Coordinates of C-alpha atoms and ligand atoms in Angstrom, one line a residue:
M1281 CA 13.4 194.4 -169.0
L1282 CA 10.4 196.0 -168.9
P1283 CA 10.9 199.1 -167.5
R1284 CA 13.5 199.6 -169.2
R1285 CA 11.5 199.3 -172.6
I1286 CA 8.9 201.4 -171.4
W1287 CA 12.0 204.2 -170.4
L1288 CA 12.8 203.8 -174.1
A1289 CA 9.0 204.5 -175.3
A1290 CA 8.8 207.5 -173.1
A1291 CA 12.2 209.0 -174.3
F1292 CA 11.1 208.4 -178.3
V1293 CA 7.9 210.3 -177.5
F1294 CA 9.6 213.0 -176.0
F1295 CA 11.9 213.3 -178.6
V1296 CA 9.3 213.3 -181.3
V1297 CA 7.2 216.0 -179.3
C1298 CA 10.2 218.1 -179.5
V1299 CA 11.1 217.8 -182.9
S1300 CA 7.3 219.1 -183.6
V1301 CA 7.5 221.9 -181.5
A1302 CA 10.5 223.0 -183.0
I1303 CA 9.6 223.1 -186.3
L1304 CA 6.0 224.8 -185.4
F1305 CA 8.3 227.2 -183.5
A1306 CA 10.6 228.0 -186.3
R1307 CA 7.6 228.7 -188.6
D1308 CA 6.0 231.0 -186.3
T1309 CA 9.2 233.4 -186.0
S1310 CA 9.8 233.5 -189.7
P1311 CA 8.2 237.3 -190.5
Q1312 CA 5.0 237.2 -191.5
P1313 CA 3.9 239.2 -194.5
T1314 CA 1.9 242.2 -194.2
V1315 CA -1.5 241.8 -196.0
V1316 CA -2.1 244.6 -198.1
P1317 CA -4.9 245.4 -200.7
I1318 CA -4.0 244.4 -204.4
S1319 CA -4.4 247.8 -205.5
Q1320 CA -1.7 249.0 -203.2
L1321 CA 0.8 246.5 -203.9
L1322 CA 0.2 247.6 -207.9
N1323 CA 1.1 250.7 -206.9
M1324 CA 4.0 250.3 -204.9
A1325 CA 5.3 248.5 -208.0
D1326 CA 4.3 251.5 -210.4
R1327 CA 6.7 253.3 -207.5
H1328 CA 9.6 250.7 -208.4
E1329 CA 9.3 249.8 -204.6
I1330 CA 8.6 246.1 -205.2
A1331 CA 11.7 243.7 -206.3
K1332 CA 9.6 240.3 -206.6
V1333 CA 6.5 238.7 -206.5
T1334 CA 5.6 235.1 -206.2
I1335 CA 2.1 234.1 -207.2
T1336 CA 0.3 230.7 -206.0
S1337 CA -3.2 230.6 -207.6
N1338 CA -4.6 233.9 -206.3
T1339 CA -2.5 234.9 -203.7
L1340 CA 0.8 237.3 -204.4
Y1341 CA 3.5 237.2 -202.1
A1342 CA 5.7 240.6 -202.4
T1343 CA 9.5 241.5 -201.7
S1344 CA 9.9 245.3 -201.5
V1345 CA 12.8 246.5 -202.5
N1346 CA 13.9 247.4 -198.7
G1347 CA 13.3 243.5 -197.7
Q1348 CA 9.4 244.1 -196.6
Q1349 CA 7.4 241.0 -197.1
Y1350 CA 3.6 241.8 -198.5
Q1351 CA 0.7 239.4 -199.3
A1352 CA -2.0 240.4 -201.5
A1353 CA -5.0 238.7 -202.8
K1354 CA -6.1 239.0 -206.4
E1355 CA -9.0 238.2 -208.1
E1356 CA -9.2 234.7 -210.0
Q1357 CA -8.6 234.6 -213.8
Q1358 CA -7.3 238.3 -213.5
T1359 CA -3.6 238.2 -214.5
V1360 CA -1.5 240.7 -213.2
T1361 CA 2.0 239.6 -214.4
E1362 CA 2.4 241.7 -217.7
Q1363 CA 1.7 244.6 -215.3
L1364 CA 4.2 243.5 -212.8
R1365 CA 6.6 243.0 -215.4
H1366 CA 6.0 246.1 -216.8
D1367 CA 7.3 247.7 -213.7
G1368 CA 10.3 245.6 -213.7
V1369 CA 9.4 243.3 -210.9
T1370 CA 10.8 239.9 -211.0
V1371 CA 7.5 237.5 -211.4
V1372 CA 7.5 234.0 -210.0
V1373 CA 4.6 231.8 -210.9
V1374 CA 4.2 228.5 -208.8
D1375 CA 2.0 226.0 -209.3
A1376 CA -0.7 225.6 -206.5
T1377 CA -0.3 222.0 -206.7
S1378 CA 3.2 221.7 -206.4
R1379 CA 4.0 224.2 -202.9
P1380 CA 7.4 225.0 -201.9
I1381 CA 9.1 222.9 -199.6
G1382 CA 8.8 224.5 -196.4
A1383 CA 8.2 224.1 -192.7
S1384 CA 4.7 223.0 -193.4
S1385 CA 5.8 220.2 -195.5
I1386 CA 8.2 218.7 -192.8
A1387 CA 5.3 218.9 -190.5
A1388 CA 3.3 216.6 -192.9
L1389 CA 6.5 214.1 -192.7
L1390 CA 6.1 213.8 -189.0
P1391 CA 3.5 210.8 -189.1
L1392 CA 6.1 208.7 -191.6
L1393 CA 8.8 210.0 -189.0
F1394 CA 6.8 208.8 -186.1
L1395 CA 6.3 205.4 -188.0
S1396 CA 9.6 204.4 -189.0
G1397 CA 10.9 205.4 -185.5
L1398 CA 8.0 203.1 -184.0
I1399 CA 8.9 200.4 -186.3
W1400 CA 12.9 200.8 -185.5
F1401 CA 11.8 200.7 -181.8
M1402 CA 9.6 197.3 -182.4
M1403 CA 12.5 195.6 -183.9
R1404 CA 14.8 196.5 -181.3
R1405 CA 12.4 195.2 -178.9
G1406 CA 14.2 191.8 -178.5
G1407 CA 17.3 193.3 -176.7
P1408 CA 20.3 193.2 -177.7
N1409 CA 20.1 189.2 -178.7
N1410 CA 18.0 189.6 -181.6
Q1411 CA 18.5 192.7 -183.5
V1412 CA 17.7 192.9 -186.9
M1413 CA 21.2 192.6 -188.3
S1414 CA 21.3 189.1 -186.0
F1415 CA 18.4 187.4 -187.8
G1416 CA 19.0 183.9 -188.5
R1417 CA 21.6 183.4 -185.6
S1418 CA 20.2 181.1 -182.9
G1419 CA 21.0 182.9 -180.0
A1420 CA 21.3 180.0 -178.0
R1421 CA 23.4 180.3 -174.8
R1422 CA 26.1 178.1 -174.5
F1423 CA 27.2 176.8 -171.0
V1424 CA 30.3 174.9 -171.6
Q1425 CA 32.8 173.4 -168.8
G1426 CA 33.9 176.0 -166.5
G1427 CA 30.4 177.3 -166.1
P1428 CA 28.8 176.6 -163.1
T1429 CA 28.3 172.5 -163.6
V1430 CA 25.0 171.1 -162.3
T1431 CA 25.1 167.4 -161.5
F1432 CA 22.3 165.1 -160.6
A1433 CA 23.2 165.7 -156.8
D1434 CA 21.7 169.0 -157.2
V1435 CA 18.3 167.7 -158.4
A1436 CA 16.5 166.1 -155.9
G1437 CA 13.1 164.6 -155.5
V1438 CA 12.6 163.3 -158.9
E1439 CA 14.2 159.9 -158.7
E1440 CA 12.7 158.2 -161.6
A1441 CA 13.2 161.1 -163.8
K1442 CA 17.0 160.9 -162.9
Q1443 CA 17.0 157.2 -163.5
E1444 CA 16.0 157.3 -166.8
L1445 CA 18.2 160.4 -167.8
A1446 CA 21.1 158.5 -166.4
E1447 CA 20.7 156.3 -169.6
I1448 CA 20.9 159.3 -171.8
V1449 CA 24.1 160.2 -169.8
E1450 CA 25.7 157.1 -170.8
F1451 CA 24.8 157.4 -174.2
L1452 CA 26.7 160.5 -174.2
K1453 CA 29.6 159.2 -172.5
K1454 CA 29.9 155.9 -174.5
P1455 CA 28.3 156.0 -177.7
E1456 CA 30.3 153.3 -179.0
K1457 CA 29.0 150.9 -176.5
F1458 CA 25.4 151.1 -177.6
R1459 CA 26.2 151.3 -181.3
S1460 CA 28.4 148.2 -181.2
M1461 CA 25.5 146.4 -179.8
G1462 CA 23.1 147.8 -183.1
A1463 CA 21.3 150.2 -180.3
R1464 CA 19.8 153.0 -181.7
I1465 CA 20.4 155.9 -179.5
P1466 CA 17.7 158.4 -178.7
K1467 CA 17.5 161.6 -180.3
G1468 CA 15.0 163.5 -178.2
V1469 CA 13.7 163.4 -174.9
L1470 CA 10.5 165.1 -173.8
L1471 CA 10.6 166.2 -170.1
I1472 CA 6.8 167.3 -169.1
G1473 CA 6.0 168.8 -165.7
P1474 CA 4.4 171.9 -164.2
P1475 CA 6.8 175.2 -164.3
G1476 CA 9.2 174.9 -161.3
T1477 CA 9.7 171.1 -160.9
G1478 CA 13.3 171.1 -162.1
K1479 CA 13.4 170.6 -166.1
T1480 CA 16.1 172.9 -167.4
L1481 CA 18.1 172.0 -163.9
I1482 CA 17.8 168.4 -164.7
S1483 CA 18.8 169.1 -168.2
R1484 CA 21.8 171.1 -167.5
A1485 CA 22.6 168.3 -164.9
V1486 CA 22.5 165.8 -167.8
A1487 CA 24.9 168.0 -169.5
G1488 CA 27.3 168.2 -166.4
E1489 CA 27.3 164.5 -165.9
A1490 CA 28.1 163.5 -169.3
G1491 CA 30.8 166.7 -169.2
V1492 CA 29.3 167.9 -172.6
P1493 CA 28.5 171.1 -174.0
F1494 CA 24.8 172.5 -173.2
F1495 CA 23.0 174.7 -175.6
S1496 CA 19.5 176.2 -174.7
I1497 CA 17.1 178.1 -176.3
S1498 CA 13.7 178.8 -175.5
G1499 CA 10.8 178.1 -177.9
S1500 CA 8.9 181.5 -177.6
E1501 CA 12.4 182.8 -178.6
F1502 CA 12.3 181.0 -182.2
V1503 CA 9.1 182.4 -182.7
E1504 CA 10.0 186.2 -183.9
M1505 CA 8.3 188.6 -185.9
F1506 CA 9.2 187.8 -189.1
V1507 CA 8.7 185.1 -191.0
G1508 CA 11.4 182.4 -192.1
V1509 CA 13.8 183.6 -188.7
G1510 CA 12.5 181.1 -186.2
A1511 CA 13.7 178.0 -189.2
S1512 CA 16.8 179.9 -189.9
R1513 CA 17.6 180.1 -186.2
V1514 CA 17.1 176.2 -185.7
R1515 CA 19.2 175.8 -188.5
D1516 CA 21.7 177.5 -186.9
L1517 CA 21.3 176.1 -183.6
F1518 CA 21.7 172.7 -184.9
R1519 CA 24.7 173.6 -187.3
Q1520 CA 26.3 175.0 -184.1
A1521 CA 25.4 172.2 -182.0
K1522 CA 26.6 169.6 -184.2
R1523 CA 30.3 171.4 -184.4
H1524 CA 30.3 170.7 -180.9
A1525 CA 29.1 166.8 -180.6
P1526 CA 28.6 165.5 -178.2
C1527 CA 26.8 167.9 -176.5
I1528 CA 22.7 168.6 -175.5
V1529 CA 20.7 171.2 -177.2
F1530 CA 17.7 171.9 -174.7
I1531 CA 14.5 173.4 -176.3
D1532 CA 12.7 175.1 -173.5
E1533 CA 8.9 175.6 -173.8
I1534 CA 8.6 173.8 -176.9
D1535 CA 4.8 174.1 -177.0
A1536 CA 5.5 177.5 -178.1
V1537 CA 6.8 176.3 -181.1
G1538 CA 5.4 173.0 -181.3
R1539 CA 1.6 173.0 -181.0
H1540 CA -0.2 171.2 -183.1
R1541 CA -0.7 172.5 -186.8
G1542 CA -4.2 173.5 -186.7
N1543 CA -6.2 173.5 -190.0
N1544 CA -5.8 177.0 -190.4
V1545 CA -6.1 178.4 -194.0
G1546 CA -2.9 179.8 -195.5
G1547 CA -1.0 177.4 -193.3
H1548 CA 2.4 178.6 -193.6
D1549 CA 2.9 180.5 -190.6
E1550 CA 5.5 181.5 -188.9
R1551 CA 5.5 178.8 -186.1
E1552 CA 4.8 175.9 -188.6
Q1553 CA 7.7 176.3 -190.5
T1554 CA 10.1 176.7 -187.8
L1555 CA 8.3 173.4 -186.2
N1556 CA 8.8 171.5 -190.0
Q1557 CA 12.7 172.8 -189.6
L1558 CA 13.1 171.3 -186.1
L1559 CA 11.5 168.0 -187.4
V1560 CA 13.7 168.1 -190.8
E1561 CA 16.8 168.6 -188.3
M1562 CA 16.1 165.8 -185.8
D1563 CA 15.0 163.6 -188.8
G1564 CA 18.4 164.6 -190.6
F1565 CA 20.9 163.0 -187.3
D1566 CA 22.6 160.1 -188.4
A1567 CA 23.8 157.5 -186.2
N1568 CA 27.0 159.4 -185.6
T1569 CA 25.2 162.4 -184.5
N1570 CA 25.9 162.5 -180.6
V1571 CA 23.4 165.3 -180.5
I1572 CA 20.5 164.7 -177.9
V1573 CA 17.9 167.3 -177.8
I1574 CA 15.9 167.5 -174.9
A1575 CA 12.4 169.6 -174.7
A1576 CA 10.6 170.9 -171.7
T1577 CA 6.8 171.7 -171.5
N1578 CA 3.8 171.9 -169.3
R1579 CA 1.6 171.5 -172.0
P1580 CA 2.3 167.9 -173.5
D1581 CA -1.5 168.0 -174.6
V1582 CA -1.2 170.7 -177.2
L1583 CA 2.2 169.2 -179.1
D1584 CA 1.8 168.4 -182.6
Q1585 CA 1.5 164.6 -182.6
A1586 CA 4.5 164.6 -185.6
L1587 CA 6.8 165.8 -182.4
L1588 CA 6.1 162.7 -180.7
R1589 CA 6.7 160.2 -183.3
P1590 CA 9.4 157.5 -183.2
G1591 CA 12.8 159.0 -183.6
R1592 CA 11.8 162.2 -182.4
F1593 CA 10.9 162.9 -178.9
D1594 CA 9.9 159.3 -178.4
R1595 CA 11.4 159.7 -174.6
R1596 CA 9.0 160.9 -172.2
V1597 CA 10.0 161.9 -169.1
M1598 CA 7.8 163.0 -166.4
L1599 CA 8.6 165.5 -163.3
D1600 CA 5.8 165.7 -161.2
P1601 CA 5.6 168.2 -158.0
P1602 CA 7.5 166.8 -155.0
D1603 CA 5.6 164.9 -152.0
I1604 CA 7.0 165.2 -148.5
N1605 CA 10.1 163.3 -149.0
G1606 CA 10.9 164.6 -152.1
R1607 CA 10.4 168.3 -150.7
R1608 CA 12.6 167.2 -147.8
A1609 CA 15.4 166.2 -150.4
I1610 CA 15.0 169.3 -152.4
L1611 CA 15.5 171.5 -149.1
E1612 CA 18.5 169.5 -148.1
V1613 CA 20.4 170.1 -151.6
H1614 CA 19.5 174.1 -151.2
A1615 CA 20.5 174.2 -147.4
R1616 CA 23.9 172.7 -148.2
S1617 CA 25.6 175.9 -148.5
K1618 CA 23.5 177.9 -146.3
P1619 CA 24.0 177.8 -142.3
L1620 CA 21.2 176.6 -140.7
A1621 CA 21.0 177.1 -136.6
P1622 CA 21.1 174.0 -134.8
G1623 CA 17.5 172.2 -133.8
V1624 CA 16.0 173.4 -137.6
D1625 CA 14.1 170.5 -138.5
L1626 CA 13.9 170.5 -142.4
A1627 CA 11.2 167.7 -142.0
A1628 CA 8.7 170.0 -140.6
I1629 CA 9.3 172.6 -143.2
A1630 CA 8.6 170.2 -145.6
Q1631 CA 5.4 169.1 -143.5
Q1632 CA 4.3 173.0 -143.9
T1633 CA 4.9 173.1 -147.7
S1634 CA 2.5 170.9 -149.6
G1635 CA 2.2 172.1 -152.8
F1636 CA 5.3 173.7 -153.0
S1637 CA 7.4 173.1 -156.4
G1638 CA 11.0 172.6 -156.1
A1639 CA 11.4 176.3 -157.2
D1640 CA 9.3 177.3 -154.7
L1641 CA 11.6 175.6 -152.2
A1642 CA 14.8 176.9 -153.3
N1643 CA 13.0 180.4 -153.3
L1644 CA 11.9 179.8 -149.5
L1645 CA 15.3 179.0 -148.6
N1646 CA 16.9 182.0 -150.4
E1647 CA 14.0 184.4 -148.6
A1648 CA 14.8 182.6 -145.4
A1649 CA 18.6 183.5 -145.9
I1650 CA 17.9 187.1 -146.6
L1651 CA 15.9 187.5 -143.5
A1652 CA 18.4 186.0 -141.1
A1653 CA 21.2 188.1 -142.8
R1654 CA 19.2 191.2 -142.5
S1655 CA 18.8 190.5 -139.1
D1656 CA 22.6 190.1 -138.7
K1657 CA 22.0 186.1 -137.3
P1658 CA 24.8 183.4 -137.5
A1659 CA 22.8 181.1 -139.0
I1660 CA 18.9 180.6 -140.3
G1661 CA 16.5 180.1 -137.9
R1662 CA 13.1 178.6 -137.6
E1663 CA 11.4 181.7 -137.6
D1664 CA 13.2 182.7 -140.8
L1665 CA 12.3 179.7 -142.5
E1666 CA 8.7 180.0 -141.7
E1667 CA 8.4 183.4 -142.7
G1668 CA 10.1 182.2 -145.8
I1669 CA 6.8 180.1 -146.4
M1670 CA 4.8 183.0 -145.9
R1671 CA 6.5 185.1 -148.6
V1672 CA 6.8 182.4 -151.2
V1673 CA 2.5 181.7 -150.6
A1674 CA 1.7 185.1 -150.5
G1675 CA 4.3 187.4 -152.4
P1676 CA 4.0 188.6 -155.7
E1677 CA 5.2 185.3 -157.6
R1678 CA 2.9 183.0 -156.0
R1679 CA 1.9 180.2 -158.3
S1680 CA 1.6 177.3 -155.6
R1681 CA -2.0 176.2 -154.1
V1682 CA -2.5 176.8 -150.3
V1683 CA -4.6 174.5 -149.1
T1684 CA -6.1 174.9 -145.9
E1685 CA -6.3 172.2 -143.1
Y1686 CA -10.1 171.9 -143.8
E1687 CA -9.8 171.2 -147.3
K1688 CA -6.7 169.2 -147.1
S1689 CA -9.4 167.0 -145.1
I1690 CA -11.7 166.7 -147.6
I1691 CA -9.4 165.9 -150.1
A1692 CA -7.8 163.3 -147.9
Y1693 CA -11.2 161.4 -147.3
H1694 CA -12.6 162.2 -151.3
E1695 CA -9.4 160.4 -152.5
V1696 CA -9.4 157.8 -149.8
G1697 CA -12.8 157.2 -150.7
H1698 CA -11.9 156.4 -154.4
A1699 CA -8.9 154.0 -153.3
L1700 CA -11.3 152.1 -150.7
V1701 CA -13.9 151.3 -153.3
M1702 CA -11.8 150.2 -155.5
K1703 CA -10.0 147.9 -153.2
A1704 CA -13.4 146.5 -152.3
L1705 CA -14.2 145.5 -155.6
K1706 CA -12.5 142.6 -157.5
H1707 CA -13.0 143.7 -160.9
A1708 CA -11.1 147.1 -159.9
H1709 CA -7.8 147.6 -161.0
P1710 CA -4.8 147.9 -158.0
V1711 CA -4.4 150.8 -156.7
Q1712 CA -1.1 152.5 -157.2
K1713 CA -1.1 155.5 -155.3
V1714 CA -3.2 157.9 -153.3
S1715 CA -2.2 161.7 -153.0
I1716 CA -3.5 165.0 -151.8
I1717 CA -0.7 166.7 -153.7
S1718 CA -2.7 168.7 -156.4
R1719 CA -1.8 167.9 -159.9
G1720 CA -3.1 170.5 -162.8
Q1721 CA -6.7 170.9 -162.1
A1722 CA -6.7 167.9 -159.5
L1723 CA -6.6 168.4 -155.7
G1724 CA -5.6 164.8 -155.1
V1725 CA -5.1 161.7 -157.4
T1726 CA -5.7 158.2 -156.8
V1727 CA -3.7 156.1 -159.5
Q1728 CA -5.1 152.7 -160.7
A1729 CA -2.8 150.6 -162.4
P1730 CA -4.0 147.2 -164.6
K1731 CA -2.1 144.2 -163.8
E1732 CA -1.2 143.7 -167.3
D1733 CA -2.4 145.6 -170.5
S1734 CA -5.7 144.7 -171.8
Y1735 CA -7.4 145.1 -174.9
L1736 CA -11.3 144.5 -173.7
T1737 CA -12.9 145.5 -170.7
S1738 CA -15.7 143.9 -169.2
R1739 CA -18.9 145.0 -167.9
A1740 CA -18.1 144.1 -164.2
Q1741 CA -15.0 146.2 -164.5
L1742 CA -16.8 149.2 -166.1
T1743 CA -19.6 149.2 -163.2
A1744 CA -16.4 148.9 -160.8
R1745 CA -14.9 151.9 -162.3
M1746 CA -18.4 153.9 -162.0
A1747 CA -18.4 152.8 -158.4
S1748 CA -14.8 154.2 -157.8
L1749 CA -15.2 157.3 -159.3
L1750 CA -18.3 157.9 -157.2
G1751 CA -16.3 156.8 -154.3
G1752 CA -14.8 160.4 -153.6
R1753 CA -18.2 162.1 -153.6
A1754 CA -19.6 159.5 -151.6
A1755 CA -17.1 159.8 -148.8
E1756 CA -17.9 163.4 -148.8
E1757 CA -20.9 162.8 -147.9
L1758 CA -20.6 160.4 -145.4
I1759 CA -18.1 161.9 -143.3
F1760 CA -18.7 165.6 -143.5
G1761 CA -22.4 165.3 -144.4
D1762 CA -22.1 167.8 -147.6
V1763 CA -20.4 167.6 -150.8
T1764 CA -18.3 170.0 -152.5
T1765 CA -17.6 171.1 -156.2
G1766 CA -14.3 168.7 -156.1
A1767 CA -16.1 165.7 -157.7
R1768 CA -16.7 167.8 -160.8
Q1769 CA -14.5 165.8 -162.8
D1770 CA -15.3 162.6 -161.6
L1771 CA -19.0 163.2 -162.2
E1772 CA -18.3 164.3 -165.9
A1773 CA -16.3 160.8 -166.2
V1774 CA -19.2 158.5 -164.5
C1775 CA -22.1 160.5 -166.8
D1776 CA -19.6 159.6 -170.0
L1777 CA -18.9 156.1 -169.0
A1778 CA -22.6 155.2 -168.4
R1779 CA -24.0 156.7 -171.8
R1780 CA -21.2 154.8 -173.5
M1781 CA -22.1 151.5 -172.2
V1782 CA -25.9 152.0 -172.8
T1783 CA -25.2 153.2 -176.3
E1784 CA -22.1 152.0 -177.4
F1785 CA -21.3 149.1 -175.7
A1786 CA -24.8 147.8 -175.3
M1787 CA -24.3 147.0 -171.7
S1788 CA -27.7 148.0 -170.4
E1789 CA -31.7 146.6 -170.7
L1790 CA -32.0 148.3 -174.0
G1791 CA -29.8 146.1 -175.4
V1792 CA -28.3 147.2 -178.8
V1793 CA -29.0 150.7 -179.5
A1794 CA -29.1 151.9 -183.2
T1795 CA -26.7 154.9 -183.1
P1796 CA -26.5 157.5 -185.8
P1797 CA -23.5 157.5 -187.9
R1798 CA -20.3 159.3 -186.3
D1799 CA -20.6 162.2 -188.7
G1800 CA -24.0 163.3 -187.9
G1801 CA -27.6 162.6 -187.1
S1802 CA -28.8 162.3 -183.5
L1803 CA -30.7 160.0 -181.4
S1804 CA -34.5 160.3 -181.8
S1805 CA -36.0 161.5 -178.8
E1806 CA -37.7 158.4 -177.9
I1807 CA -34.6 156.4 -178.2
A1808 CA -32.8 159.4 -176.3
A1809 CA -35.3 159.7 -173.5
N1810 CA -34.4 155.8 -172.5
V1811 CA -30.6 156.0 -173.2
D1812 CA -30.7 158.7 -170.4
R1813 CA -32.8 156.5 -168.1
E1814 CA -30.9 153.7 -168.6
A1815 CA -27.7 155.5 -168.0
M1816 CA -29.3 156.9 -164.7
R1817 CA -29.9 153.8 -163.5
L1818 CA -26.5 152.4 -163.8
I1819 CA -25.3 155.6 -162.5
D1820 CA -27.7 154.9 -159.1
Q1821 CA -26.9 151.8 -158.9
A1822 CA -22.7 152.3 -159.0
F1823 CA -23.5 155.2 -156.2
A1824 CA -25.3 152.9 -154.1
T1825 CA -22.5 150.3 -154.2
A1826 CA -20.1 153.0 -153.4
R1827 CA -22.2 154.3 -150.5
A1828 CA -22.7 150.6 -149.2
I1829 CA -18.8 149.8 -148.9
L1830 CA -17.8 153.4 -147.3
S1831 CA -20.7 153.2 -144.9
E1832 CA -19.6 149.7 -143.7
R1833 CA -15.9 150.0 -143.8
R1834 CA -15.9 153.5 -142.1
D1835 CA -13.3 152.9 -139.7
K1836 CA -10.8 152.1 -142.2
L1837 CA -11.9 155.2 -144.4
V1838 CA -11.3 157.9 -141.3
E1839 CA -7.8 155.5 -140.3
V1840 CA -6.6 155.6 -143.8
A1841 CA -7.6 159.4 -144.6
E1842 CA -6.1 160.7 -141.3
H1843 CA -2.7 159.2 -142.1
L1844 CA -2.9 160.7 -145.7
K1845 CA -3.1 163.7 -144.1
K1846 CA 0.1 163.2 -142.3
V1847 CA 2.1 161.7 -145.4
E1848 CA 0.3 163.2 -148.1
T1849 CA 1.0 160.3 -150.4
I1850 CA 0.4 156.5 -150.0
N1851 CA 1.6 153.8 -152.5
G1852 CA -0.3 150.3 -152.9
D1853 CA 2.0 148.6 -150.8
E1854 CA 1.5 151.1 -148.2
L1855 CA -2.3 150.9 -148.6
D1856 CA -2.3 147.3 -148.3
A1857 CA -0.6 147.3 -144.9
L1858 CA -2.7 149.8 -143.6
L1859 CA -6.2 147.8 -144.7
G1860 CA -4.4 144.9 -143.0
P1861 CA -4.9 141.1 -144.0
D1862 CA -8.6 141.0 -142.9
W1863 CA -9.6 143.2 -145.9
T1864 CA -11.9 141.6 -147.9
F1865 CA -13.8 142.2 -151.3
F1866 CA -17.3 143.8 -151.2
G1867 CA -20.4 141.7 -151.4
Ligands
ADP426 P1 11.4 174.6 -164.5 O1 12.5 174.6 -165.9 O2 10.9 173.0 -164.5 O3 10.3 175.3 -164.5 P2 13.8 175.0 -163.2 O4 14.7 173.8 -163.6 O5 13.9 176.2 -164.1 O6 12.0 174.4 -163.2 O7 13.7 174.9 -161.7 C1 14.1 176.5 -161.0 C2 14.9 176.2 -159.7 O8 14.3 175.5 -158.7 C3 16.0 175.7 -160.1 O9 17.3 176.6 -160.4 C4 16.6 174.9 -158.9 O10 17.1 175.8 -158.2 C5 15.1 174.5 -158.1 N1 14.8 173.4 -158.3 C6 13.4 173.0 -159.0 N2 13.1 171.5 -159.1 C7 14.4 171.1 -158.3 C8 14.6 169.8 -158.1 N3 13.9 168.9 -158.3 N4 15.9 169.8 -157.1 C9 16.4 171.1 -156.5 N5 16.2 172.1 -157.3 C10 15.4 172.4 -157.7
MG427 MG1 12.7 176.2 -166.8
ZN428 ZN1 -12.5 162.5 -157.5

């Protein structure tokens, strides 16, 4: 796309240059008049050698009877018209402000020509799909039966997402069944996950499983350069979709249109109109509209709250980057159509591809297949796969984070540090998952899940949370004798929590602190100093607790962290099994 665009631009510039050169050249070859004194010109007129004179302010252009061109200047105010007329010369007087239309004025039009060319060019830039003539057409691509059908069997490593979407497939297949129960059929599903985790793929699989048409458009395609086009595209898309119901409308990169509407003055920008139209369309679905909108994003945090309200995208499905088992399953899916040499172990490849997304894994197998084909092998060998990994990691399309063995070790101890402190404190929530697969900003995660929804949090729970947050840093210190920047977010969270415990929850020795109203003011410097001191004390206590737990149970820390390095993800039950029946609360 881009090279073609640049090529077009170059061709256009070349064309403009040619035209201007041609015009200048044409001007230069036209016979230049001979400049003569006015006296000589008048003498020639007397001798009846001049046929015609054109006067432009103080310049005379003369044409002689035999076609010669002359030019002469006259004094200002002096008029020669009478005398020339007397000599039988045709006299033309041209107003100085309206020059004859000649080459010079065409040259003056050049910038205009250039500008209109540029506008034409910009209008075309979207490619054949969105030419000016087709404004308002949604341009949605439609994949109906007959196209390559994708099913759930082609999607691997995202079992929870598949389960949740299986329900949508049911709705599409047997809407009456749900309607007779009085169930409200969902209108929108929001798929959330980093790039390459299979959001597009799984949406197509839903359509494939249900055997319904699939309309797909990207949020960025809605946001055009002309105001109002996006909104009319949305209208057109839904008109098409309703005609082919039951069907799926897939909106990729919905954050391009669905960013929360800022309080920018003037407010009615293109994106906002498009978003409003989308909301209007979704609200307009009645009980018999069997259209399900699936939208994908990797930035759920920037979405407008209006999109997430009930009756819109109220179902949310997360697609996480695959763990080792997920990676293996994805590799198996993509290896189905490829001959693998005997002895190739996909589990080993999964082991070596920590941090790869589904798209990276598909890419890796493809690179390996290309390598094997190029060396005329009958099947893909281990070396091809390993070279494929290198290509995906080091190639230009690199999106995955490569983690060295040493970093992996630090991350493992850090995460297990969090987890063991949680497990050792009675008031901490149960550990659900420990993982060293990076997600977003975090290099690893330890997930806690409260046993039940709770609305009140006790001081003991908050101090336990602070100690758990510091467990990562404490483990690094204990094992490596050094600390890393990896704990930055933990430290921020701890400081924030400590401060809130002092000021908002009055859980320190200061008692109730008279805090200023939310909309302004600040603590007096004396109180602020006390708050800081109390917050520091809470943090120190929490850190001491974390350190004490981990040094007392160092053996378990090492054992679990080393295991985590191998398997990358441990769930709550596995953690309990590793800790054994003798594990007790601390203190
Ligand atoms: P996203 O839309 O989340 O960016 P895509 O669905 O476009 O990701 O994924 C790109 C390609 O990567 C897919 O066509 C597929 O080949 C492969 N892929 C990604 N995730 C998976 C998965 N979970 N299972 C199988 N293949 C996957
Ligand atoms: Mg996609
Ligand atoms: Zn941490």
